[in-house]
Amino acid sequence: MIDLKYDKTHIWHPYTSMQEPLPVYPVTKADGVYIQLEDGRRLIDGMASWWCMIHGYNQPELNKAVCRQLENMSHVMFGGLTHEPAIELARLLVEITPPSLEKVFISDSGSVAVEVAIKMAKQFWINQGNQSKNKVLSLRGAYHGDTFSAMSVCDPETGMHHLFKDSMPLNYFAERPACRYREPCSEENISSINFILQSHHEEISAVILEPIVQGAGGMWFYSADYLAKIRVLCDEFNVLLIADEIATGFGRTGKLFACEHANISPDILCLGKALTGGYLSLAATLSNQKVSDGISKNGGVFMHGPTFMGNPLACATAIASINLLLDSPWQERVNNIERQLSADLENCLKQTAVQEIRTIGAIGVVEMKEAIDLKVAQEFFVSQGVWIRPFGRLLYIMPPYIIGKKELEKLTNAMLDFTRTV
Ligand SMILES: *Cc1c(COP(=O)(O)O)cnc(C)c1O
């Protein structure tokens, strides 16, 4: 028996209290799109374990990759040493990411990849004698992680700014893009970010954004045209562009990387989440040569080096996951999921509790008019045989790409049924 009492007394779960923890469900196994609970119930995973498990659980190719690498070495320090898995992974990432991103920093988690990106942007200017470009310009509705620099560029209202305002770097925030995905972007839509850049570019090192899909900050999908215009503005005002594709990378939005919707290359790119197909914690920050030269010239060195940097086990798994993705009909799968999500979720619109629905790639969102009670929702979904974890007013899914038609239907039916209960 899984000792839930011990868990409740001793273990922190994400964003919970140690005095009034929310219930957690004991999992013993996971296979394909199914998460199996200790009591034998099997839940269809609508969350892909927070965007990660794009190929599903217990994937034979990935299992093999882990075992193979385990027999050679699970880890070795990256200071002064290197290895094939890191080199192969870097080669793959340089090849498949947008053009001119060719220097790779491999770290252990998404938040760290964002810290590294922001540090790169600041060091880029410092090493060229410019001490005043030390702020970052972010968008309202953004989410970039939970460490301090990452928090400081998350949405200032829904993020954690109020808790830590005295110990967090102060940054600028432009309005959340009002122009939606599949729509054009007017001059008025970029006026907020344009104005901040115009007035403060001398203090701004970089713009950071999640291309096309703002994830945990509100599941908001915006115009590719907006992204293209931001790229132009960044060049115009001599500000670097950081694209955080930790959630959108590896096919989730229907393109391998969301930047491709606008045909742009950022100066710095953050990857994580689905990088290892959800098997192990790994992230990467890629940059172009302009950034690496700026940091490195006149004897500059980039000041970051985590203990588990370039972990071979995780790198080998990432290589296997990326090859598995590229060898699969992922685009067709994601397109099919998008079509089915759009059709199925349409029915939710008839419910009075529903504000709107949005879909892009393998992401489906039902925005409710009122906040959802997480505990009640979770119990409901588990009773329906699915795993869906809403936040705020948002009921959303981003299933593994291998999900079948029937399984996806079970997820969308459960969402529809839930909207009827509130
Ligand atoms: C999840 C996420 C992060 C943080 O990644 P962690 O691995 O949780 O630290 C950063 N940016 C985006 C867009 C994310 O979705």
Short mmCIF file of C-alpha atoms and ligand atoms in Angstrom, two decimals:
data_model
loop_
_atom_site.label_atom_id
_atom_site.label_comp_id
_atom_site.label_asym_id
_atom_site.label_seq_id
_atom_site.Cartn_x
_atom_site.Cartn_y
_atom_site.Cartn_z
CA MET A 1 0.00 0.00 0.00
CA ILE A 2 1.23 3.47 -0.84
CA ASP A 3 1.56 5.34 2.46
CA LEU A 4 -0.67 8.37 1.77
CA LYS A 5 -0.53 9.40 5.40
CA TYR A 6 3.26 9.72 5.23
CA ASP A 7 2.94 11.64 1.98
CA LYS A 8 0.47 14.03 3.56
CA THR A 9 2.65 14.60 6.63
CA HIS A 10 6.06 14.91 4.98
CA ILE A 11 5.98 15.67 1.28
CA TRP A 12 5.40 18.99 -0.46
CA HIS A 13 3.38 18.77 -3.65
CA PRO A 14 3.30 21.60 -6.21
CA TYR A 15 1.71 24.80 -4.89
CA THR A 16 0.17 23.27 -1.77
CA SER A 17 0.01 23.82 1.94
CA MET A 18 1.60 21.40 4.41
CA GLN A 19 -1.31 22.05 6.78
CA GLU A 20 -4.21 21.64 4.38
CA PRO A 21 -2.85 19.65 1.46
CA LEU A 22 -5.26 18.76 -1.34
CA PRO A 23 -5.83 15.04 -1.89
CA VAL A 24 -3.33 13.21 -4.10
CA TYR A 25 -4.02 9.98 -5.98
CA PRO A 26 -1.54 7.09 -5.66
CA VAL A 27 -0.16 5.93 -9.03
CA THR A 28 1.53 2.55 -9.44
CA LYS A 29 2.05 2.33 -13.18
CA ALA A 30 1.61 4.22 -16.42
CA ASP A 31 1.41 2.84 -19.93
CA GLY A 32 0.53 4.48 -23.26
CA VAL A 33 -2.04 7.18 -22.50
CA TYR A 34 -3.08 5.50 -19.23
CA ILE A 35 -2.15 6.32 -15.65
CA GLN A 36 -2.98 3.42 -13.33
CA LEU A 37 -4.02 4.10 -9.75
CA GLU A 38 -3.23 1.81 -6.86
CA ASP A 39 -6.85 0.58 -6.71
CA GLY A 40 -6.55 -0.61 -10.32
CA ARG A 41 -8.50 2.24 -11.95
CA ARG A 42 -6.98 3.46 -15.20
CA LEU A 43 -7.18 7.14 -16.15
CA ILE A 44 -6.66 8.55 -19.63
CA ASP A 45 -4.03 11.26 -19.21
CA GLY A 46 -5.26 14.54 -20.67
CA MET A 47 -2.30 16.50 -19.31
CA ALA A 48 0.63 14.49 -20.76
CA SER A 49 2.08 15.03 -17.27
CA TRP A 50 2.28 18.80 -17.80
CA TRP A 51 3.12 18.79 -21.54
CA CYS A 52 5.94 16.23 -21.29
CA MET A 53 4.76 12.74 -22.26
CA ILE A 54 4.24 13.34 -25.95
CA HIS A 55 4.82 9.66 -26.85
CA GLY A 56 2.87 8.26 -23.89
CA TYR A 57 4.20 6.27 -20.95
CA ASN A 58 6.35 3.15 -20.93
CA GLN A 59 7.46 3.75 -24.52
CA PRO A 60 9.62 0.77 -25.66
CA GLU A 61 12.13 2.87 -27.67
CA LEU A 62 12.67 5.30 -24.83
CA ASN A 63 12.93 2.47 -22.29
CA LYS A 64 15.65 0.93 -24.44
CA ALA A 65 17.52 4.22 -24.78
CA VAL A 66 17.62 4.65 -21.00
CA CYS A 67 18.84 1.09 -20.42
CA ARG A 68 21.50 1.32 -23.12
CA GLN A 69 22.91 4.56 -21.73
CA LEU A 70 22.70 3.30 -18.14
CA GLU A 71 25.17 0.55 -18.99
CA ASN A 72 27.75 3.06 -20.26
CA MET A 73 27.37 5.85 -17.70
CA SER A 74 24.44 7.56 -16.08
CA HIS A 75 26.38 10.69 -15.26
CA VAL A 76 29.73 12.37 -15.46
CA MET A 77 30.62 15.99 -14.66
CA PHE A 78 30.57 18.37 -17.65
CA GLY A 79 33.39 20.64 -16.50
CA GLY A 80 36.41 19.58 -18.55
CA LEU A 81 34.70 16.43 -19.85
CA THR A 82 32.29 15.74 -22.68
CA HIS A 83 30.46 12.78 -24.22
CA GLU A 84 28.60 11.49 -27.26
CA PRO A 85 25.04 11.94 -25.89
CA ALA A 86 25.59 15.67 -25.30
CA ILE A 87 27.21 16.15 -28.71
CA GLU A 88 24.54 14.17 -30.55
CA LEU A 89 21.74 16.02 -28.75
CA ALA A 90 23.28 19.42 -29.51
CA ARG A 91 23.67 18.42 -33.16
CA LEU A 92 19.99 17.41 -33.35
CA LEU A 93 18.74 20.56 -31.61
CA VAL A 94 20.80 22.87 -33.82
CA GLU A 95 19.45 21.04 -36.87
CA ILE A 96 15.73 21.10 -36.01
CA THR A 97 15.32 24.46 -34.25
CA PRO A 98 14.85 27.74 -36.19
CA PRO A 99 17.85 28.95 -38.24
CA SER A 100 21.00 30.42 -36.67
CA LEU A 101 20.49 28.96 -33.19
CA GLU A 102 23.75 27.09 -32.95
CA LYS A 103 25.18 27.26 -29.43
CA VAL A 104 23.64 24.92 -26.87
CA PHE A 105 23.64 25.13 -23.06
CA ILE A 106 22.19 21.92 -21.58
CA SER A 107 20.72 22.23 -18.09
CA ASP A 108 18.33 20.35 -15.85
CA SER A 109 14.95 22.08 -15.82
CA GLY A 110 12.84 24.65 -17.59
CA SER A 111 13.19 27.35 -14.96
CA VAL A 112 16.96 26.97 -15.09
CA ALA A 113 16.88 27.22 -18.89
CA VAL A 114 15.04 30.55 -18.44
CA GLU A 115 17.55 31.74 -15.79
CA VAL A 116 20.34 30.86 -18.21
CA ALA A 117 18.61 32.75 -21.04
CA ILE A 118 18.15 35.89 -18.95
CA LYS A 119 21.71 35.68 -17.65
CA MET A 120 22.98 35.31 -21.23
CA ALA A 121 21.05 38.40 -22.30
CA LYS A 122 22.42 40.47 -19.41
CA GLN A 123 25.99 39.21 -19.80
CA PHE A 124 25.78 39.97 -23.51
CA TRP A 125 25.40 43.68 -22.76
CA ILE A 126 27.66 43.79 -19.68
CA ASN A 127 30.54 42.24 -21.61
CA GLN A 128 30.22 45.01 -24.19
CA GLY A 129 30.52 47.68 -21.56
CA ASN A 130 26.80 48.44 -21.36
CA GLN A 131 25.74 48.20 -17.71
CA SER A 132 22.38 49.90 -18.13
CA LYS A 133 20.63 47.30 -20.28
CA ASN A 134 19.78 45.09 -17.31
CA LYS A 135 15.99 44.74 -17.38
CA VAL A 136 13.79 42.29 -19.24
CA LEU A 137 10.57 43.13 -21.06
CA SER A 138 7.88 40.48 -20.70
CA LEU A 139 4.19 40.15 -21.54
CA ARG A 140 1.24 40.10 -19.20
CA GLY A 141 -0.20 36.61 -18.98
CA ALA A 142 3.29 35.08 -19.26
CA TYR A 143 4.61 32.11 -17.33
CA HIS A 144 8.33 31.36 -17.38
CA GLY A 145 9.00 29.28 -14.25
CA ASP A 146 9.30 29.44 -10.47
CA THR A 147 12.90 30.49 -9.76
CA PHE A 148 13.55 34.17 -9.01
CA SER A 149 14.51 35.58 -12.39
CA ALA A 150 11.88 33.40 -14.06
CA MET A 151 9.24 34.57 -11.56
CA SER A 152 10.20 38.17 -12.21
CA VAL A 153 9.07 37.83 -15.84
CA CYS A 154 5.81 35.98 -15.06
CA ASP A 155 2.52 37.91 -15.12
CA PRO A 156 2.80 40.51 -12.33
CA GLU A 157 -0.74 39.90 -11.09
CA THR A 158 -1.35 36.16 -11.39
CA GLY A 159 2.33 35.40 -10.73
CA MET A 160 4.15 35.64 -7.40
CA HIS A 161 5.32 39.26 -7.52
CA HIS A 162 3.22 40.36 -4.55
CA LEU A 163 4.93 37.77 -2.32
CA PHE A 164 8.52 38.59 -3.22
CA LYS A 165 8.46 42.10 -4.59
CA ASP A 166 11.43 43.28 -2.52
CA SER A 167 13.71 40.45 -3.57
CA MET A 168 12.83 40.25 -7.23
CA PRO A 169 14.41 42.08 -10.15
CA LEU A 170 12.07 44.80 -11.49
CA ASN A 171 11.06 44.37 -15.09
CA TYR A 172 8.75 45.85 -17.71
CA PHE A 173 5.48 44.33 -18.86
CA ALA A 174 3.58 44.95 -22.06
CA GLU A 175 -0.11 44.16 -22.46
CA ARG A 176 -1.06 40.60 -23.30
CA PRO A 177 -1.41 40.40 -27.11
CA ALA A 178 -5.09 41.07 -27.86
CA CYS A 179 -4.86 39.80 -31.43
CA ARG A 180 -5.73 36.14 -31.45
CA TYR A 181 -4.21 33.13 -33.17
CA ARG A 182 -5.31 32.89 -36.82
CA GLU A 183 -6.01 36.65 -36.80
CA PRO A 184 -3.96 39.58 -38.09
CA CYS A 185 -2.21 41.98 -35.76
CA SER A 186 -2.82 45.71 -36.07
CA GLU A 187 -0.52 48.58 -35.13
CA GLU A 188 -2.74 49.14 -32.12
CA ASN A 189 -2.12 45.56 -30.98
CA ILE A 190 1.61 46.24 -30.68
CA SER A 191 1.31 49.78 -29.34
CA SER A 192 1.88 48.75 -25.70
CA ILE A 193 5.13 46.88 -26.34
CA ASN A 194 6.19 49.43 -28.93
CA PHE A 195 5.74 52.25 -26.42
CA ILE A 196 7.76 50.51 -23.70
CA LEU A 197 10.57 49.74 -26.13
CA GLN A 198 10.57 53.29 -27.40
CA SER A 199 10.76 54.80 -23.91
CA HIS A 200 13.01 52.24 -22.19
CA HIS A 201 15.10 50.35 -24.74
CA GLU A 202 18.26 51.71 -23.19
CA GLU A 203 17.48 49.76 -20.01
CA ILE A 204 16.15 46.62 -21.71
CA SER A 205 18.43 43.67 -22.43
CA ALA A 206 15.81 41.38 -23.94
CA VAL A 207 12.17 40.70 -24.64
CA ILE A 208 11.08 37.30 -23.34
CA LEU A 209 7.91 35.62 -24.56
CA GLU A 210 6.22 32.29 -25.11
CA PRO A 211 5.66 32.21 -28.87
CA ILE A 212 1.98 31.87 -29.97
CA VAL A 213 0.80 30.01 -26.83
CA GLN A 214 1.01 31.52 -23.37
CA GLY A 215 0.75 28.41 -21.20
CA ALA A 216 0.39 28.34 -17.42
CA GLY A 217 -0.24 32.11 -17.31
CA GLY A 218 -3.63 31.74 -18.97
CA MET A 219 -3.59 29.35 -21.95
CA TRP A 220 -3.83 32.27 -24.36
CA PHE A 221 -3.20 31.83 -28.11
CA TYR A 222 -2.10 34.89 -30.07
CA SER A 223 -1.44 36.05 -33.61
CA ALA A 224 1.67 34.87 -35.48
CA ASP A 225 1.72 38.35 -36.97
CA TYR A 226 2.29 39.80 -33.48
CA LEU A 227 5.31 37.54 -33.00
CA ALA A 228 6.73 38.57 -36.38
CA LYS A 229 6.30 42.26 -35.49
CA ILE A 230 8.04 41.79 -32.13
CA ARG A 231 11.03 40.27 -33.91
CA VAL A 232 11.27 43.41 -36.07
CA LEU A 233 10.85 45.74 -33.07
CA CYS A 234 13.60 43.95 -31.12
CA ASP A 235 16.04 44.50 -33.97
CA GLU A 236 14.95 48.09 -34.37
CA PHE A 237 15.52 48.88 -30.68
CA ASN A 238 18.65 46.78 -30.24
CA VAL A 239 17.09 44.38 -27.78
CA LEU A 240 17.56 40.58 -27.80
CA LEU A 241 14.59 38.25 -28.25
CA ILE A 242 14.21 35.22 -25.97
CA ALA A 243 11.62 32.63 -27.05
CA ASP A 244 10.52 30.32 -24.25
CA GLU A 245 9.35 27.17 -26.07
CA ILE A 246 9.47 25.00 -22.98
CA ALA A 247 5.75 24.23 -23.36
CA THR A 248 5.29 24.76 -27.12
CA GLY A 249 8.38 22.94 -28.41
CA PHE A 250 8.37 19.54 -30.12
CA GLY A 251 5.17 19.78 -32.10
CA ARG A 252 2.54 20.76 -29.55
CA THR A 253 1.13 23.69 -31.57
CA GLY A 254 1.19 21.86 -34.92
CA LYS A 255 4.66 23.15 -35.86
CA LEU A 256 7.82 21.57 -34.50
CA PHE A 257 8.52 24.92 -32.79
CA ALA A 258 5.93 27.66 -32.36
CA CYS A 259 8.34 30.29 -33.78
CA GLU A 260 7.75 28.62 -37.14
CA HIS A 261 4.18 29.99 -37.20
CA ALA A 262 5.76 33.41 -37.75
CA ASN A 263 8.90 32.23 -39.52
CA ILE A 264 11.19 33.93 -37.03
CA SER A 265 14.34 33.01 -35.14
CA PRO A 266 14.84 34.33 -31.63
CA ASP A 267 18.33 35.21 -30.40
CA ILE A 268 17.88 32.80 -27.49
CA LEU A 269 15.57 29.78 -27.28
CA CYS A 270 14.53 27.82 -24.17
CA LEU A 271 13.49 24.16 -24.39
CA GLY A 272 12.39 21.68 -21.72
CA LYS A 273 9.29 19.69 -20.82
CA ALA A 274 8.83 17.32 -23.83
CA LEU A 275 12.58 17.33 -24.58
CA THR A 276 13.08 13.81 -23.16
CA GLY A 277 9.54 12.67 -23.97
CA GLY A 278 8.81 13.20 -20.29
CA TYR A 279 11.27 10.57 -19.05
CA LEU A 280 13.86 12.68 -17.27
CA SER A 281 14.37 16.27 -16.26
CA LEU A 282 16.34 18.10 -18.95
CA ALA A 283 16.33 21.52 -20.57
CA ALA A 284 18.35 23.47 -23.10
CA THR A 285 19.05 27.11 -23.90
CA LEU A 286 20.19 27.74 -27.46
CA SER A 287 21.58 30.99 -28.79
CA ASN A 288 22.86 32.42 -32.03
CA GLN A 289 26.46 33.40 -32.63
CA LYS A 290 25.78 37.09 -32.06
CA VAL A 291 24.89 36.26 -28.43
CA SER A 292 27.75 33.81 -27.87
CA ASP A 293 30.27 36.23 -29.41
CA GLY A 294 28.94 39.11 -27.34
CA ILE A 295 29.37 37.11 -24.14
CA SER A 296 32.72 35.59 -25.05
CA LYS A 297 34.68 38.42 -26.62
CA ASN A 298 37.52 40.10 -24.72
CA GLY A 299 37.97 36.95 -22.64
CA GLY A 300 34.37 36.80 -21.38
CA VAL A 301 33.04 33.49 -20.05
CA PHE A 302 29.44 32.57 -19.51
CA MET A 303 28.94 32.25 -15.75
CA HIS A 304 26.74 29.21 -15.27
CA GLY A 305 27.47 25.52 -14.67
CA PRO A 306 24.98 23.28 -12.89
CA THR A 307 26.18 20.01 -11.33
CA PHE A 308 24.00 17.89 -13.59
CA MET A 309 24.74 19.87 -16.73
CA GLY A 310 24.59 17.68 -19.83
CA ASN A 311 23.51 14.57 -17.88
CA PRO A 312 24.22 11.69 -20.30
CA LEU A 313 21.22 9.59 -19.29
CA ALA A 314 18.83 12.46 -19.95
CA CYS A 315 20.65 13.47 -23.18
CA ALA A 316 20.48 9.91 -24.55
CA THR A 317 16.77 9.79 -23.76
CA ALA A 318 16.20 13.17 -25.42
CA ILE A 319 17.95 11.96 -28.60
CA ALA A 320 15.72 8.86 -28.68
CA SER A 321 12.61 10.96 -28.04
CA ILE A 322 13.39 13.48 -30.78
CA ASN A 323 14.17 10.73 -33.30
CA LEU A 324 11.00 8.91 -32.34
CA LEU A 325 9.05 12.13 -32.89
CA LEU A 326 10.69 12.91 -36.24
CA ASP A 327 10.14 9.34 -37.47
CA SER A 328 6.47 9.43 -36.47
CA PRO A 329 3.57 11.04 -38.37
CA TRP A 330 3.45 13.60 -35.54
CA GLN A 331 2.10 16.44 -37.66
CA GLU A 332 -0.81 14.35 -38.89
CA ARG A 333 -1.49 13.18 -35.35
CA VAL A 334 -1.45 16.69 -33.94
CA ASN A 335 -3.66 17.95 -36.80
CA ASN A 336 -6.15 15.15 -36.16
CA ILE A 337 -6.21 15.98 -32.46
CA GLU A 338 -6.78 19.66 -33.30
CA ARG A 339 -9.67 18.86 -35.63
CA GLN A 340 -11.32 16.56 -33.10
CA LEU A 341 -10.81 19.00 -30.23
CA SER A 342 -12.38 21.85 -32.20
CA ALA A 343 -15.39 19.74 -33.16
CA ASP A 344 -15.94 18.07 -29.77
CA LEU A 345 -15.39 21.10 -27.55
CA GLU A 346 -17.82 23.15 -29.65
CA ASN A 347 -20.58 21.42 -27.65
CA CYS A 348 -19.32 23.05 -24.45
CA LEU A 349 -20.32 26.47 -25.82
CA LYS A 350 -23.97 25.64 -25.21
CA GLN A 351 -23.37 25.52 -21.46
CA THR A 352 -24.08 28.74 -19.61
CA ALA A 353 -21.04 28.27 -17.35
CA VAL A 354 -18.70 28.37 -20.36
CA GLN A 355 -17.11 31.62 -21.54
CA GLU A 356 -15.32 30.37 -24.65
CA ILE A 357 -13.30 27.54 -26.17
CA ARG A 358 -9.91 27.72 -27.90
CA THR A 359 -7.84 25.14 -29.72
CA ILE A 360 -4.44 25.05 -31.35
CA GLY A 361 -2.52 21.90 -32.28
CA ALA A 362 -2.86 19.30 -29.55
CA ILE A 363 -4.18 21.81 -26.98
CA GLY A 364 -7.84 22.30 -26.12
CA VAL A 365 -9.10 24.92 -23.67
CA VAL A 366 -12.53 25.53 -22.19
CA GLU A 367 -12.57 28.85 -20.36
CA MET A 368 -15.30 28.98 -17.72
CA LYS A 369 -16.98 32.13 -16.41
CA GLU A 370 -16.11 31.32 -12.79
CA ALA A 371 -13.08 29.77 -11.10
CA ILE A 372 -13.15 25.97 -10.93
CA ASP A 373 -12.93 24.17 -7.57
CA LEU A 374 -9.85 22.03 -8.14
CA LYS A 375 -10.69 19.38 -5.55
CA VAL A 376 -14.23 18.90 -6.81
CA ALA A 377 -13.09 18.87 -10.44
CA GLN A 378 -10.38 16.33 -9.79
CA GLU A 379 -12.75 13.96 -8.01
CA PHE A 380 -15.20 14.32 -10.88
CA PHE A 381 -12.61 13.60 -13.56
CA VAL A 382 -11.12 10.61 -11.74
CA SER A 383 -14.64 9.18 -11.37
CA GLN A 384 -14.97 9.54 -15.17
CA GLY A 385 -11.73 7.64 -15.79
CA VAL A 386 -9.70 10.63 -16.99
CA TRP A 387 -6.90 12.79 -15.63
CA ILE A 388 -7.54 16.51 -16.17
CA ARG A 389 -6.26 19.19 -13.80
CA PRO A 390 -7.81 22.63 -14.30
CA PHE A 391 -6.48 25.91 -12.93
CA GLY A 392 -8.38 29.10 -12.27
CA ARG A 393 -11.19 29.35 -14.82
CA LEU A 394 -9.39 27.11 -17.28
CA LEU A 395 -10.27 23.55 -18.11
CA TYR A 396 -7.73 22.34 -20.62
CA ILE A 397 -6.02 19.29 -22.09
CA MET A 398 -2.84 18.60 -24.06
CA PRO A 399 -2.80 14.81 -24.43
CA PRO A 400 0.05 12.60 -25.66
CA TYR A 401 0.20 12.69 -29.49
CA ILE A 402 -0.43 8.92 -29.66
CA ILE A 403 -3.92 9.24 -28.20
CA GLY A 404 -6.66 7.43 -30.15
CA LYS A 405 -9.95 8.88 -31.35
CA LYS A 406 -12.02 7.04 -28.73
CA GLU A 407 -9.70 8.00 -25.88
CA LEU A 408 -9.72 11.64 -26.89
CA GLU A 409 -13.50 11.50 -27.10
CA LYS A 410 -13.59 10.23 -23.53
CA LEU A 411 -11.55 13.26 -22.46
CA THR A 412 -13.71 15.80 -24.29
CA ASN A 413 -16.92 14.12 -23.09
CA ALA A 414 -15.68 14.36 -19.51
CA MET A 415 -14.94 18.07 -20.07
CA LEU A 416 -18.43 18.62 -21.49
CA ASP A 417 -20.03 16.70 -18.62
CA PHE A 418 -18.06 18.76 -16.14
CA THR A 419 -19.29 22.04 -17.64
CA ARG A 420 -22.83 20.74 -17.08
CA THR A 421 -22.21 20.18 -13.36
CA VAL A 422 -21.25 23.77 -12.54
C1 LIG B 1 6.89 24.75 -17.38
C2 LIG B 1 7.43 25.97 -17.96
C3 LIG B 1 8.61 26.56 -17.45
C4 LIG B 1 9.34 26.02 -16.25
O1 LIG B 1 9.82 24.74 -16.44
P1 LIG B 1 10.17 23.82 -15.16
O2 LIG B 1 10.75 22.58 -15.75
O3 LIG B 1 8.87 23.58 -14.47
O4 LIG B 1 11.12 24.57 -14.32
C5 LIG B 1 9.09 27.69 -18.08
N1 LIG B 1 8.47 28.22 -19.14
C6 LIG B 1 7.33 27.68 -19.67
C7 LIG B 1 6.70 28.32 -20.86
C8 LIG B 1 6.78 26.56 -19.08
O5 LIG B 1 5.65 26.04 -19.57
#
